[in-house]
mmCIF file of C-alpha atoms in Angstrom:
data_model
loop_
_atom_site.group_PDB
_atom_site.id
_atom_site.type_symbol
_atom_site.label_atom_id
_atom_site.label_comp_id
_atom_site.label_asym_id
_atom_site.label_seq_id
_atom_site.Cartn_x
_atom_site.Cartn_y
_atom_site.Cartn_z
ATOM 1 C CA UNK A 980 0.345 -0.068 -0.162
ATOM 2 C CA UNK A 981 1.291 3.560 -0.850
ATOM 3 C CA UNK A 982 2.120 5.966 1.696
ATOM 4 C CA UNK A 983 -0.698 8.174 0.060
ATOM 5 C CA UNK A 984 -2.905 5.157 0.341
ATOM 6 C CA UNK A 985 -2.038 4.676 4.091
ATOM 7 C CA UNK A 986 -2.611 8.370 4.833
ATOM 8 C CA UNK A 987 -5.887 8.157 3.423
ATOM 9 C CA UNK A 988 -6.814 5.727 5.132
ATOM 10 C CA UNK A 989 -5.759 6.519 8.655
ATOM 11 C CA UNK A 990 -7.398 10.421 7.830
ATOM 12 C CA UNK A 991 -10.573 8.411 7.468
ATOM 13 C CA UNK A 992 -10.402 6.385 10.351
ATOM 14 C CA UNK A 993 -10.009 9.767 12.476
ATOM 15 C CA UNK A 994 -12.629 11.443 11.120
ATOM 16 C CA UNK A 995 -14.875 8.760 12.055
ATOM 17 C CA UNK A 996 -13.440 8.570 15.517
ATOM 18 C CA UNK A 997 -14.139 12.450 15.545
ATOM 19 C CA UNK A 998 -18.144 12.176 14.710
ATOM 20 C CA UNK A 999 -18.600 11.777 18.236
ATOM 21 C CA UNK A 1000 -16.211 14.688 19.534
ATOM 22 C CA UNK A 1001 -17.645 17.082 16.715
ATOM 23 C CA UNK A 1002 -21.356 16.492 17.946
ATOM 24 C CA UNK A 1003 -19.895 17.433 21.245
ATOM 25 C CA UNK A 1004 -18.537 20.982 20.581
ATOM 26 C CA UNK A 1005 -21.167 21.639 18.033
ATOM 27 C CA UNK A 1006 -23.550 20.725 21.065
ATOM 28 C CA UNK A 1007 -21.944 23.390 23.625
ATOM 29 C CA UNK A 1008 -22.595 26.654 22.177
ATOM 30 C CA UNK A 1009 -25.917 25.798 22.515
ATOM 31 C CA UNK A 1010 -26.499 24.018 26.042
ATOM 32 C CA UNK A 1011 -23.336 24.561 27.744
ATOM 33 C CA UNK A 1012 -23.104 21.171 28.960
ATOM 34 C CA UNK A 1013 -19.880 19.958 27.266
ATOM 35 C CA UNK A 1014 -17.466 18.733 29.611
ATOM 36 C CA UNK A 1015 -14.522 18.077 27.042
ATOM 37 C CA UNK A 1016 -14.479 15.318 24.175
ATOM 38 C CA UNK A 1017 -13.204 11.935 24.927
ATOM 39 C CA UNK A 1018 -11.143 12.984 21.216
ATOM 40 C CA UNK A 1019 -10.370 15.974 20.320
ATOM 41 C CA UNK A 1020 -9.311 17.053 16.754
ATOM 42 C CA UNK A 1021 -5.374 19.243 17.056
ATOM 43 C CA UNK A 1022 -5.118 22.645 15.924
ATOM 44 C CA UNK A 1023 -2.741 21.303 13.784
ATOM 45 C CA UNK A 1024 -3.581 17.688 12.086
ATOM 46 C CA UNK A 1025 -0.672 15.946 10.957
ATOM 47 C CA UNK A 1026 0.064 15.823 7.907
ATOM 48 C CA UNK A 1027 0.578 12.446 7.511
ATOM 49 C CA UNK A 1028 -2.965 11.421 9.154
ATOM 50 C CA UNK A 1029 -4.503 14.039 6.290
ATOM 51 C CA UNK A 1030 -6.041 12.973 2.860
ATOM 52 C CA UNK A 1031 -4.519 13.370 -0.385
ATOM 53 C CA UNK A 1032 -7.029 12.653 -3.189
ATOM 54 C CA UNK A 1033 -3.960 12.836 -5.735
ATOM 55 C CA UNK A 1034 -5.177 15.450 -7.238
ATOM 56 C CA UNK A 1035 -1.996 18.387 -6.880
ATOM 57 C CA UNK A 1036 -3.156 21.787 -7.545
ATOM 58 C CA UNK A 1037 -1.619 24.645 -5.411
ATOM 59 C CA UNK A 1038 -3.397 27.612 -3.604
ATOM 60 C CA UNK A 1039 -2.381 30.515 -6.234
ATOM 61 C CA UNK A 1040 0.294 32.436 -4.799
ATOM 62 C CA UNK A 1041 -1.339 35.901 -6.122
ATOM 63 C CA UNK A 1042 -4.308 35.072 -4.016
ATOM 64 C CA UNK A 1043 -7.671 33.502 -5.221
ATOM 65 C CA UNK A 1044 -9.125 35.020 -7.933
ATOM 66 C CA UNK A 1045 -12.370 33.295 -9.590
ATOM 67 C CA UNK A 1046 -15.146 32.930 -11.474
ATOM 68 C CA UNK A 1047 -18.646 31.116 -10.803
ATOM 69 C CA UNK A 1048 -18.974 28.190 -12.956
ATOM 70 C CA UNK A 1049 -22.154 26.202 -13.034
ATOM 71 C CA UNK A 1050 -22.669 22.579 -13.469
ATOM 72 C CA UNK A 1051 -23.967 22.723 -16.956
ATOM 73 C CA UNK A 1052 -20.782 25.069 -17.808
ATOM 74 C CA UNK A 1053 -18.352 22.660 -16.158
ATOM 75 C CA UNK A 1054 -19.714 19.389 -17.544
ATOM 76 C CA UNK A 1055 -20.227 21.301 -21.555
ATOM 77 C CA UNK A 1056 -18.989 23.259 -24.769
ATOM 78 C CA UNK A 1057 -18.595 26.169 -22.563
ATOM 79 C CA UNK A 1058 -15.681 25.316 -20.272
ATOM 80 C CA UNK A 1059 -13.358 25.351 -23.085
ATOM 81 C CA UNK A 1060 -14.090 28.920 -23.642
ATOM 82 C CA UNK A 1061 -13.900 29.739 -19.414
ATOM 83 C CA UNK A 1062 -10.464 28.153 -19.659
ATOM 84 C CA UNK A 1063 -9.379 30.575 -22.062
ATOM 85 C CA UNK A 1064 -10.952 33.048 -20.056
ATOM 86 C CA UNK A 1065 -8.633 31.551 -16.793
ATOM 87 C CA UNK A 1066 -5.800 31.477 -19.271
ATOM 88 C CA UNK A 1067 -5.546 34.813 -20.909
ATOM 89 C CA UNK A 1068 -6.078 36.856 -17.171
ATOM 90 C CA UNK A 1069 -4.885 37.037 -14.184
ATOM 91 C CA UNK A 1070 -8.187 34.457 -12.888
ATOM 92 C CA UNK A 1071 -6.656 31.788 -11.594
ATOM 93 C CA UNK A 1072 -9.546 29.614 -10.238
ATOM 94 C CA UNK A 1073 -13.457 28.125 -10.683
ATOM 95 C CA UNK A 1074 -16.019 27.943 -8.191
ATOM 96 C CA UNK A 1075 -17.700 24.896 -9.139
ATOM 97 C CA UNK A 1076 -21.139 23.438 -8.726
ATOM 98 C CA UNK A 1077 -21.089 20.055 -6.870
ATOM 99 C CA UNK A 1078 -24.484 20.666 -5.033
ATOM 100 C CA UNK A 1079 -26.512 23.182 -6.929
ATOM 101 C CA UNK A 1080 -29.152 25.430 -5.996
ATOM 102 C CA UNK A 1081 -32.550 23.052 -6.172
ATOM 103 C CA UNK A 1082 -30.284 19.838 -4.691
ATOM 104 C CA UNK A 1083 -29.024 18.274 -7.100
ATOM 105 C CA UNK A 1084 -25.669 16.623 -7.092
ATOM 106 C CA UNK A 1085 -24.187 17.560 -10.956
ATOM 107 C CA UNK A 1086 -21.439 14.826 -10.340
ATOM 108 C CA UNK A 1087 -21.181 11.342 -9.601
ATOM 109 C CA UNK A 1088 -19.965 11.789 -5.630
ATOM 110 C CA UNK A 1089 -20.269 7.797 -5.058
ATOM 111 C CA UNK A 1090 -21.999 8.291 -2.043
ATOM 112 C CA UNK A 1091 -23.559 5.510 0.439
ATOM 113 C CA UNK A 1092 -25.944 7.886 1.475
ATOM 114 C CA UNK A 1093 -28.764 6.639 -0.977
ATOM 115 C CA UNK A 1094 -30.682 10.215 -1.181
ATOM 116 C CA UNK A 1095 -27.376 12.064 -2.524
ATOM 117 C CA UNK A 1096 -26.757 9.284 -4.698
ATOM 118 C CA UNK A 1097 -30.540 9.071 -6.075
ATOM 119 C CA UNK A 1098 -30.197 12.563 -6.459
ATOM 120 C CA UNK A 1099 -26.254 12.544 -8.585
ATOM 121 C CA UNK A 1100 -26.586 13.436 -12.302
ATOM 122 C CA UNK A 1101 -23.314 12.884 -14.821
ATOM 123 C CA UNK A 1102 -23.493 16.226 -16.097
ATOM 124 C CA UNK A 1103 -19.947 16.630 -14.814
ATOM 125 C CA UNK A 1104 -17.448 13.970 -15.045
ATOM 126 C CA UNK A 1105 -14.887 14.465 -12.185
ATOM 127 C CA UNK A 1106 -12.165 12.782 -13.320
ATOM 128 C CA UNK A 1107 -11.843 14.118 -16.408
ATOM 129 C CA UNK A 1108 -12.223 17.660 -14.702
ATOM 130 C CA UNK A 1109 -9.782 17.179 -12.293
ATOM 131 C CA UNK A 1110 -7.260 16.180 -15.140
ATOM 132 C CA UNK A 1111 -8.481 19.200 -17.016
ATOM 133 C CA UNK A 1112 -8.041 21.721 -13.652
ATOM 134 C CA UNK A 1113 -4.393 20.377 -13.218
ATOM 135 C CA UNK A 1114 -3.353 20.829 -16.425
ATOM 136 C CA UNK A 1115 -4.428 24.094 -16.705
ATOM 137 C CA UNK A 1116 -3.302 25.002 -13.347
ATOM 138 C CA UNK A 1117 -7.125 26.034 -12.162
ATOM 139 C CA UNK A 1118 -7.908 26.242 -8.720
ATOM 140 C CA UNK A 1119 -11.114 24.218 -7.923
ATOM 141 C CA UNK A 1120 -13.260 25.416 -5.357
ATOM 142 C CA UNK A 1121 -16.800 23.564 -4.536
ATOM 143 C CA UNK A 1122 -19.637 24.874 -4.081
ATOM 144 C CA UNK A 1123 -21.808 23.736 -1.866
ATOM 145 C CA UNK A 1124 -25.513 24.706 -1.725
ATOM 146 C CA UNK A 1125 -26.746 23.692 1.742
ATOM 147 C CA UNK A 1126 -29.910 24.932 3.753
ATOM 148 C CA UNK A 1127 -31.767 25.852 0.102
ATOM 149 C CA UNK A 1128 -32.458 22.328 -0.534
ATOM 150 C CA UNK A 1129 -36.083 21.810 -2.266
ATOM 151 C CA UNK A 1130 -35.207 18.335 -3.204
ATOM 152 C CA UNK A 1131 -34.357 16.869 0.455
ATOM 153 C CA UNK A 1132 -37.167 18.928 1.711
ATOM 154 C CA UNK A 1133 -39.593 16.947 -1.136
ATOM 155 C CA UNK A 1134 -38.127 13.752 -0.353
ATOM 156 C CA UNK A 1135 -37.284 14.421 3.614
ATOM 157 C CA UNK A 1136 -40.106 16.479 4.389
ATOM 158 C CA UNK A 1137 -39.520 16.042 8.195
ATOM 159 C CA UNK A 1138 -35.932 17.765 7.773
ATOM 160 C CA UNK A 1139 -37.749 21.001 5.822
ATOM 161 C CA UNK A 1140 -40.781 23.668 7.425
ATOM 162 C CA UNK A 1141 -44.056 22.782 6.406
ATOM 163 C CA UNK A 1142 -47.261 24.400 6.546
ATOM 164 C CA UNK A 1143 -50.312 23.004 8.931
ATOM 165 C CA UNK A 1144 -51.345 20.922 5.916
ATOM 166 C CA UNK A 1145 -48.214 19.458 6.324
ATOM 167 C CA UNK A 1146 -47.435 20.742 2.739
ATOM 168 C CA UNK A 1147 -43.067 21.436 2.771
ATOM 169 C CA UNK A 1148 -43.267 25.235 2.882
ATOM 170 C CA UNK A 1149 -41.998 27.374 -0.695
ATOM 171 C CA UNK A 1150 -41.241 30.663 -1.075
ATOM 172 C CA UNK A 1151 -42.395 33.064 -3.574
ATOM 173 C CA UNK A 1152 -39.886 31.970 -6.493
ATOM 174 C CA UNK A 1153 -40.984 28.122 -5.480
ATOM 175 C CA UNK A 1154 -37.931 27.291 -3.412
ATOM 176 C CA UNK A 1155 -37.462 24.848 -0.517
ATOM 177 C CA UNK A 1156 -35.354 24.913 2.440
ATOM 178 C CA UNK A 1157 -34.185 22.429 5.212
ATOM 179 C CA UNK A 1158 -34.209 23.365 8.660
ATOM 180 C CA UNK A 1159 -30.811 24.418 9.950
ATOM 181 C CA UNK A 1160 -31.985 23.399 13.635
ATOM 182 C CA UNK A 1161 -31.516 19.612 12.434
ATOM 183 C CA UNK A 1162 -28.453 17.729 13.210
ATOM 184 C CA UNK A 1163 -28.862 15.391 9.921
ATOM 185 C CA UNK A 1164 -28.802 18.061 7.418
ATOM 186 C CA UNK A 1165 -25.765 19.048 8.874
ATOM 187 C CA UNK A 1166 -24.329 15.583 7.984
ATOM 188 C CA UNK A 1167 -26.262 15.095 4.396
ATOM 189 C CA UNK A 1168 -23.891 18.301 3.314
ATOM 190 C CA UNK A 1169 -20.762 17.437 5.300
ATOM 191 C CA UNK A 1170 -21.153 14.300 3.168
ATOM 192 C CA UNK A 1171 -21.734 15.828 -0.196
ATOM 193 C CA UNK A 1172 -18.228 17.824 0.942
ATOM 194 C CA UNK A 1173 -16.187 15.511 2.433
ATOM 195 C CA UNK A 1174 -17.371 13.394 -1.331
ATOM 196 C CA UNK A 1175 -16.235 16.596 -3.474
ATOM 197 C CA UNK A 1176 -12.666 16.289 -1.991
ATOM 198 C CA UNK A 1177 -12.298 12.976 -2.482
ATOM 199 C CA UNK A 1178 -12.478 13.832 -6.158
ATOM 200 C CA UNK A 1179 -10.171 16.464 -5.653
ATOM 201 C CA UNK A 1180 -11.619 19.733 -5.347
ATOM 202 C CA UNK A 1181 -9.101 22.313 -3.157
ATOM 203 C CA UNK A 1182 -11.568 24.079 -0.713
ATOM 204 C CA UNK A 1183 -15.283 23.785 -0.050
ATOM 205 C CA UNK A 1184 -17.906 26.455 -0.468
ATOM 206 C CA UNK A 1185 -20.830 26.865 1.604
ATOM 207 C CA UNK A 1186 -23.909 28.572 0.333
ATOM 208 C CA UNK A 1187 -26.950 29.457 1.694
ATOM 209 C CA UNK A 1188 -25.651 28.713 5.045
ATOM 210 C CA UNK A 1189 -28.608 30.507 6.928
ATOM 211 C CA UNK A 1190 -32.619 30.712 7.192
ATOM 212 C CA UNK A 1191 -34.904 31.843 4.415
ATOM 213 C CA UNK A 1192 -35.198 35.475 4.024
ATOM 214 C CA UNK A 1193 -38.013 37.127 6.182
ATOM 215 C CA UNK A 1194 -37.705 33.993 8.053
ATOM 216 C CA UNK A 1195 -38.436 35.735 11.300
ATOM 217 C CA UNK A 1196 -42.125 36.700 10.117
ATOM 218 C CA UNK A 1197 -43.517 32.944 10.027
ATOM 219 C CA UNK A 1198 -41.014 31.462 12.239
ATOM 220 C CA UNK A 1199 -43.914 30.560 14.414
ATOM 221 C CA UNK A 1200 -46.683 29.427 12.057
ATOM 222 C CA UNK A 1201 -44.505 26.872 10.191
ATOM 223 C CA UNK A 1202 -44.310 23.308 11.552
ATOM 224 C CA UNK A 1203 -40.660 22.290 12.340
ATOM 225 C CA UNK A 1204 -38.180 20.958 15.003
ATOM 226 C CA UNK A 1205 -35.718 23.159 16.910
ATOM 227 C CA UNK A 1206 -34.121 19.749 17.490
ATOM 228 C CA UNK A 1207 -31.373 20.347 20.764
ATOM 229 C CA UNK A 1208 -31.958 24.507 20.874
ATOM 230 C CA UNK A 1209 -35.848 23.897 21.573
ATOM 231 C CA UNK A 1210 -35.127 24.638 25.239
ATOM 232 C CA UNK A 1211 -31.615 26.570 25.148
ATOM 233 C CA UNK A 1212 -32.186 29.770 27.321
ATOM 234 C CA UNK A 1213 -32.015 32.295 24.158
ATOM 235 C CA UNK A 1214 -34.183 33.946 21.879
ATOM 236 C CA UNK A 1215 -35.556 32.918 18.323
ATOM 237 C CA UNK A 1216 -32.839 35.315 16.603
ATOM 238 C CA UNK A 1217 -30.254 33.745 18.950
ATOM 239 C CA UNK A 1218 -30.799 30.315 18.110
ATOM 240 C CA UNK A 1219 -31.223 30.825 14.436
ATOM 241 C CA UNK A 1220 -27.558 32.625 15.249
ATOM 242 C CA UNK A 1221 -26.615 29.446 16.735
ATOM 243 C CA UNK A 1222 -27.743 26.895 14.514
ATOM 244 C CA UNK A 1223 -25.634 28.472 11.285
ATOM 245 C CA UNK A 1224 -23.076 28.852 13.611
ATOM 246 C CA UNK A 1225 -22.920 25.417 14.924
ATOM 247 C CA UNK A 1226 -23.466 23.778 11.811
ATOM 248 C CA UNK A 1227 -20.352 26.110 10.412
ATOM 249 C CA UNK A 1228 -17.942 25.158 12.890
ATOM 250 C CA UNK A 1229 -19.221 21.658 12.840
ATOM 251 C CA UNK A 1230 -18.620 21.221 9.458
ATOM 252 C CA UNK A 1231 -14.929 22.778 9.408
ATOM 253 C CA UNK A 1232 -13.984 20.098 11.814
ATOM 254 C CA UNK A 1233 -15.448 17.292 10.220
ATOM 255 C CA UNK A 1234 -14.065 18.567 7.125
ATOM 256 C CA UNK A 1235 -10.342 18.784 8.951
ATOM 257 C CA UNK A 1236 -8.612 15.498 8.428
ATOM 258 C CA UNK A 1237 -9.464 15.761 4.694
ATOM 259 C CA UNK A 1238 -6.665 18.771 4.101
ATOM 260 C CA UNK A 1239 -9.355 21.344 2.750
ATOM 261 C CA UNK A 1240 -9.827 24.896 2.744
ATOM 262 C CA UNK A 1241 -13.985 26.103 4.167
ATOM 263 C CA UNK A 1242 -14.959 28.993 3.035
ATOM 264 C CA UNK A 1243 -18.991 30.557 3.198
ATOM 265 C CA UNK A 1244 -20.913 33.122 1.029
ATOM 266 C CA UNK A 1245 -22.836 35.588 3.575
ATOM 267 C CA UNK A 1246 -24.847 38.548 2.527
ATOM 268 C CA UNK A 1247 -22.268 41.553 2.775
ATOM 269 C CA UNK A 1248 -25.427 43.711 4.350
ATOM 270 C CA UNK A 1249 -24.430 41.063 7.610
ATOM 271 C CA UNK A 1250 -21.246 42.834 8.674
ATOM 272 C CA UNK A 1251 -22.678 46.253 8.720
ATOM 273 C CA UNK A 1252 -25.738 45.318 11.036
ATOM 274 C CA UNK A 1253 -25.500 46.353 14.780
ATOM 275 C CA UNK A 1254 -27.401 42.918 14.973
ATOM 276 C CA UNK A 1255 -27.414 39.574 13.000
ATOM 277 C CA UNK A 1256 -31.111 39.327 10.980
ATOM 278 C CA UNK A 1257 -33.792 36.600 11.091
ATOM 279 C CA UNK A 1258 -31.511 34.365 8.594
ATOM 280 C CA UNK A 1259 -29.198 33.664 11.508
ATOM 281 C CA UNK A 1260 -26.528 35.240 9.708
ATOM 282 C CA UNK A 1261 -23.649 36.923 12.054
ATOM 283 C CA UNK A 1262 -20.638 37.778 10.437
ATOM 284 C CA UNK A 1263 -18.111 38.105 12.908
ATOM 285 C CA UNK A 1264 -19.273 34.753 14.419
ATOM 286 C CA UNK A 1265 -19.080 32.678 10.585
ATOM 287 C CA UNK A 1266 -15.911 34.372 9.711
ATOM 288 C CA UNK A 1267 -14.527 33.385 13.394
ATOM 289 C CA UNK A 1268 -14.960 29.692 12.169
ATOM 290 C CA UNK A 1269 -13.958 30.033 8.527
ATOM 291 C CA UNK A 1270 -10.517 29.826 6.833
ATOM 292 C CA UNK A 1271 -12.162 32.355 4.015
ATOM 293 C CA UNK A 1272 -15.293 34.573 4.022
ATOM 294 C CA UNK A 1273 -16.994 35.463 0.756
ATOM 295 C CA UNK A 1274 -19.504 38.310 1.309
ATOM 296 C CA UNK A 1275 -21.857 39.056 -1.494
ATOM 297 C CA UNK A 1276 -21.350 42.383 -2.197
ATOM 298 C CA UNK A 1277 -22.853 43.387 -5.531
ATOM 299 C CA UNK A 1278 -23.306 47.224 -5.574
ATOM 300 C CA UNK A 1279 -27.112 46.129 -7.032
ATOM 301 C CA UNK A 1280 -28.074 44.530 -4.237
ATOM 302 C CA UNK A 1281 -27.235 47.771 -1.887
ATOM 303 C CA UNK A 1282 -30.468 49.574 -1.188
ATOM 304 C CA UNK A 1283 -30.556 53.649 -2.281
ATOM 305 C CA UNK A 1284 -28.884 55.697 -0.065
ATOM 306 C CA UNK A 1285 -26.750 52.732 1.475
ATOM 307 C CA UNK A 1286 -23.228 53.990 2.745
ATOM 308 C CA UNK A 1287 -24.921 57.584 1.708
ATOM 309 C CA UNK A 1288 -24.848 56.250 -1.674
ATOM 310 C CA UNK A 1289 -27.916 58.062 -3.830
ATOM 311 C CA UNK A 1290 -28.191 55.107 -6.230
ATOM 312 C CA UNK A 1291 -24.918 52.535 -5.375
ATOM 313 C CA UNK A 1292 -25.630 50.315 -8.590
ATOM 314 C CA UNK A 1293 -24.528 53.190 -10.515
ATOM 315 C CA UNK A 1294 -21.151 53.744 -8.410
ATOM 316 C CA UNK A 1295 -19.360 50.800 -8.234
ATOM 317 C CA UNK A 1296 -16.301 51.276 -7.093
ATOM 318 C CA UNK A 1297 -17.339 53.946 -3.952
ATOM 319 C CA UNK A 1298 -19.785 50.893 -3.125
ATOM 320 C CA UNK A 1299 -17.624 48.260 -3.007
ATOM 321 C CA UNK A 1300 -14.727 50.612 -1.003
ATOM 322 C CA UNK A 1301 -17.526 52.002 1.816
ATOM 323 C CA UNK A 1302 -18.141 48.477 2.468
ATOM 324 C CA UNK A 1303 -14.698 47.106 2.546
ATOM 325 C CA UNK A 1304 -14.063 49.291 5.231
ATOM 326 C CA UNK A 1305 -16.620 48.439 7.191
ATOM 327 C CA UNK A 1306 -15.533 44.601 6.849
ATOM 328 C CA UNK A 1307 -12.309 45.232 7.576
ATOM 329 C CA UNK A 1308 -12.850 47.093 10.729
ATOM 330 C CA UNK A 1309 -14.973 43.872 11.828
ATOM 331 C CA UNK A 1310 -12.387 41.532 10.907
ATOM 332 C CA UNK A 1311 -9.651 43.504 12.406
ATOM 333 C CA UNK A 1312 -11.535 42.830 16.083
ATOM 334 C CA UNK A 1313 -11.330 39.264 15.261
ATOM 335 C CA UNK A 1314 -8.620 37.109 17.397
ATOM 336 C CA UNK A 1315 -7.790 34.760 14.246
ATOM 337 C CA UNK A 1316 -9.673 36.184 10.738
ATOM 338 C CA UNK A 1317 -10.190 34.472 7.748
ATOM 339 C CA UNK A 1318 -9.159 35.799 4.307
ATOM 340 C CA UNK A 1319 -11.763 38.059 2.680
ATOM 341 C CA UNK A 1320 -12.474 37.169 -0.688
ATOM 342 C CA UNK A 1321 -15.390 38.908 -1.727
ATOM 343 C CA UNK A 1322 -18.470 38.602 -4.391
ATOM 344 C CA UNK A 1323 -18.093 41.134 -7.096
ATOM 345 C CA UNK A 1324 -20.658 41.511 -9.849
ATOM 346 C CA UNK A 1325 -20.335 41.013 -13.388
ATOM 347 C CA UNK A 1326 -23.900 40.771 -14.415
ATOM 348 C CA UNK A 1327 -26.108 44.322 -15.400
ATOM 349 C CA UNK A 1328 -28.939 44.572 -13.093
ATOM 350 C CA UNK A 1329 -31.659 45.945 -15.044
ATOM 351 C CA UNK A 1330 -34.134 44.802 -13.090
ATOM 352 C CA UNK A 1331 -33.624 47.641 -10.651
ATOM 353 C CA UNK A 1332 -35.687 50.094 -13.244
ATOM 354 C CA UNK A 1333 -34.314 52.742 -15.442
ATOM 355 C CA UNK A 1334 -32.281 55.259 -13.635
ATOM 356 C CA UNK A 1335 -31.082 52.871 -10.879
ATOM 357 C CA UNK A 1336 -28.452 50.560 -12.666
ATOM 358 C CA UNK A 1337 -25.714 50.874 -15.282
ATOM 359 C CA UNK A 1338 -24.380 48.516 -17.891
ATOM 360 C CA UNK A 1339 -21.824 46.305 -16.433
ATOM 361 C CA UNK A 1340 -18.961 46.092 -18.291
ATOM 362 C CA UNK A 1341 -15.195 46.777 -18.484
ATOM 363 C CA UNK A 1342 -14.669 49.910 -16.639
ATOM 364 C CA UNK A 1343 -17.062 48.881 -13.824
ATOM 365 C CA UNK A 1344 -15.705 45.200 -13.109
ATOM 366 C CA UNK A 1345 -12.107 46.761 -12.945
ATOM 367 C CA UNK A 1346 -13.751 49.469 -10.842
ATOM 368 C CA UNK A 1347 -14.928 47.159 -7.875
ATOM 369 C CA UNK A 1348 -11.509 45.263 -8.472
ATOM 370 C CA UNK A 1349 -9.500 48.209 -7.264
ATOM 371 C CA UNK A 1350 -11.893 49.101 -4.761
ATOM 372 C CA UNK A 1351 -10.917 45.617 -2.965
ATOM 373 C CA UNK A 1352 -6.793 46.472 -3.978
ATOM 374 C CA UNK A 1353 -7.141 49.994 -2.632
ATOM 375 C CA UNK A 1354 -8.470 48.561 1.043
ATOM 376 C CA UNK A 1355 -6.041 45.604 1.500
ATOM 377 C CA UNK A 1356 -8.364 42.814 -0.246
ATOM 378 C CA UNK A 1357 -5.908 40.686 -2.390
ATOM 379 C CA UNK A 1358 -9.055 37.911 -3.554
ATOM 380 C CA UNK A 1359 -12.169 38.245 -5.242
ATOM 381 C CA UNK A 1360 -14.386 35.745 -6.843
ATOM 382 C CA UNK A 1361 -16.952 37.326 -9.979
ATOM 383 C CA UNK A 1362 -20.538 36.269 -10.331
ATOM 384 C CA UNK A 1363 -22.755 35.776 -13.710
ATOM 385 C CA UNK A 1364 -25.449 33.179 -13.117
ATOM 386 C CA UNK A 1365 -25.081 32.486 -17.161
ATOM 387 C CA UNK A 1366 -21.303 32.094 -16.823
ATOM 388 C CA UNK A 1367 -21.219 35.096 -19.653
ATOM 389 C CA UNK A 1368 -17.892 37.005 -18.303
ATOM 390 C CA UNK A 1369 -16.355 40.359 -19.263
ATOM 391 C CA UNK A 1370 -14.011 40.000 -21.658
ATOM 392 C CA UNK A 1371 -10.950 42.588 -21.837
ATOM 393 C CA UNK A 1372 -10.633 42.959 -18.216
ATOM 394 C CA UNK A 1373 -7.160 43.871 -16.588
ATOM 395 C CA UNK A 1374 -7.787 42.936 -13.468
ATOM 396 C CA UNK A 1375 -3.970 43.840 -11.858
ATOM 397 C CA UNK A 1376 -3.584 46.559 -9.487
ATOM 398 C CA UNK A 1377 -3.118 49.766 -10.949
ATOM 399 C CA UNK A 1378 -2.051 51.421 -7.522
ATOM 400 C CA UNK A 1379 -4.375 53.475 -7.343
ATOM 401 C CA UNK A 1380 -5.807 54.848 -3.585
#
C-alpha cells in the first residue's frame, strides 16, 4: 500500500473516530453541557494523517481570483471558453457547482448516502474535470448549497418546514429550504463536501448557510423541529444564529482530516448590521469559523442611500470601497480572521429599473476590483449566473488609492 493510500485510510479512520467529538463541540454553544470530548481534533492536524486525493493543484500565490461556473458549464462546451478566459487573464480559480441551488449533485459523488446518490447526475465527469484543472493550473473550489434544498425537502419533509396542512413550505420563487436546526441536515451536507474533496476539490464553499429570507416573519406559523435548540436559554434570533454558526464550526471540524479549506458565502449587509438578521447569519461568528469569508457585495444588492450613496449600482468603486471599510473593521476585531474573498458583480441589474442601474462592462468590473485592492484585499470572485463574463478586463492592481 502506498504512503498516500495509508495516509488516506488513516485520515478516514480519524474522521470516523471524531464524530462524537464533533457533535459534542457543536452542542456546547447551545446547551453549555460539554465537559470535554473523549477525542479532540488537534489545532494542527498531522500532515501524515490528512487525506490525499492525488490531485495536485496549489493555492495561487497571488491569491484566489475566480469565477463561478455552473455544473452545466463545467461539463459542457462552455468550459473551453471559460478556461481560455482564465488562461489569458490574472484569474486563476473556478467555483464549480457540486450541489446546486435545487439540491441536485452535478456529478457522481459515489456516496453511501442513498438520497445523495439518488439526486446525483453525471453532467460533469469529475476525473476528466480534475485532470483538466491540473493541466491548466486552475484552483478548484466546490460550491455546496446547504439549506436551500428543494429536493431534500420534498424527499424528507420532516427535515424541512411545513405548513399546517403538512405541505412543504415554498417561498415566492417556489423554492424550499431544509432546517438548519437539524443535525441530520448538517451531516447530509458534510457528506457531500467530503465526497467532493475525495474527487480533488481543494476548497469547500458553503452557500445559502442561512434560514430563508424573511424567516423571522413566519417562524411562528410553520411546523419544524428545533431539536437541541428548543430549550436553549436564548431568544429566537439567537437560536437561529447558534444553529447556523454551529453548522459552520461542525463542518469545518469534520473536514479537518481532509486537508481542505472551508469558505462560506454571506450577505454583505450582515457585516454592517449591529445585530444579526432573522436569517441567522452573524458575520463575526461565521467568520471566526472559516478559512475564507466571501461576502456578496454586488453594488446592485444595496438599497438606494446605503453608505450614503444615492444609487449604489451606479457607483461600483465607491460602493465596494465603503463596504470594505466596514468589513475590515469587523475582521480586525477577530483574533484569527479569515481571508476576505468577496463576490463581485459581473452582470447588469436591469431589474432595478431605469435610472437605478447601469450596464456593467470592463470599467465597472475594474472599478470593483480596484476598490478591493485599495482596501488591502487581494482575492475576489466574479458572479454571473449565465457564466458569460466580461472580456478585456484588466484584473491587475494599478496602484490607485
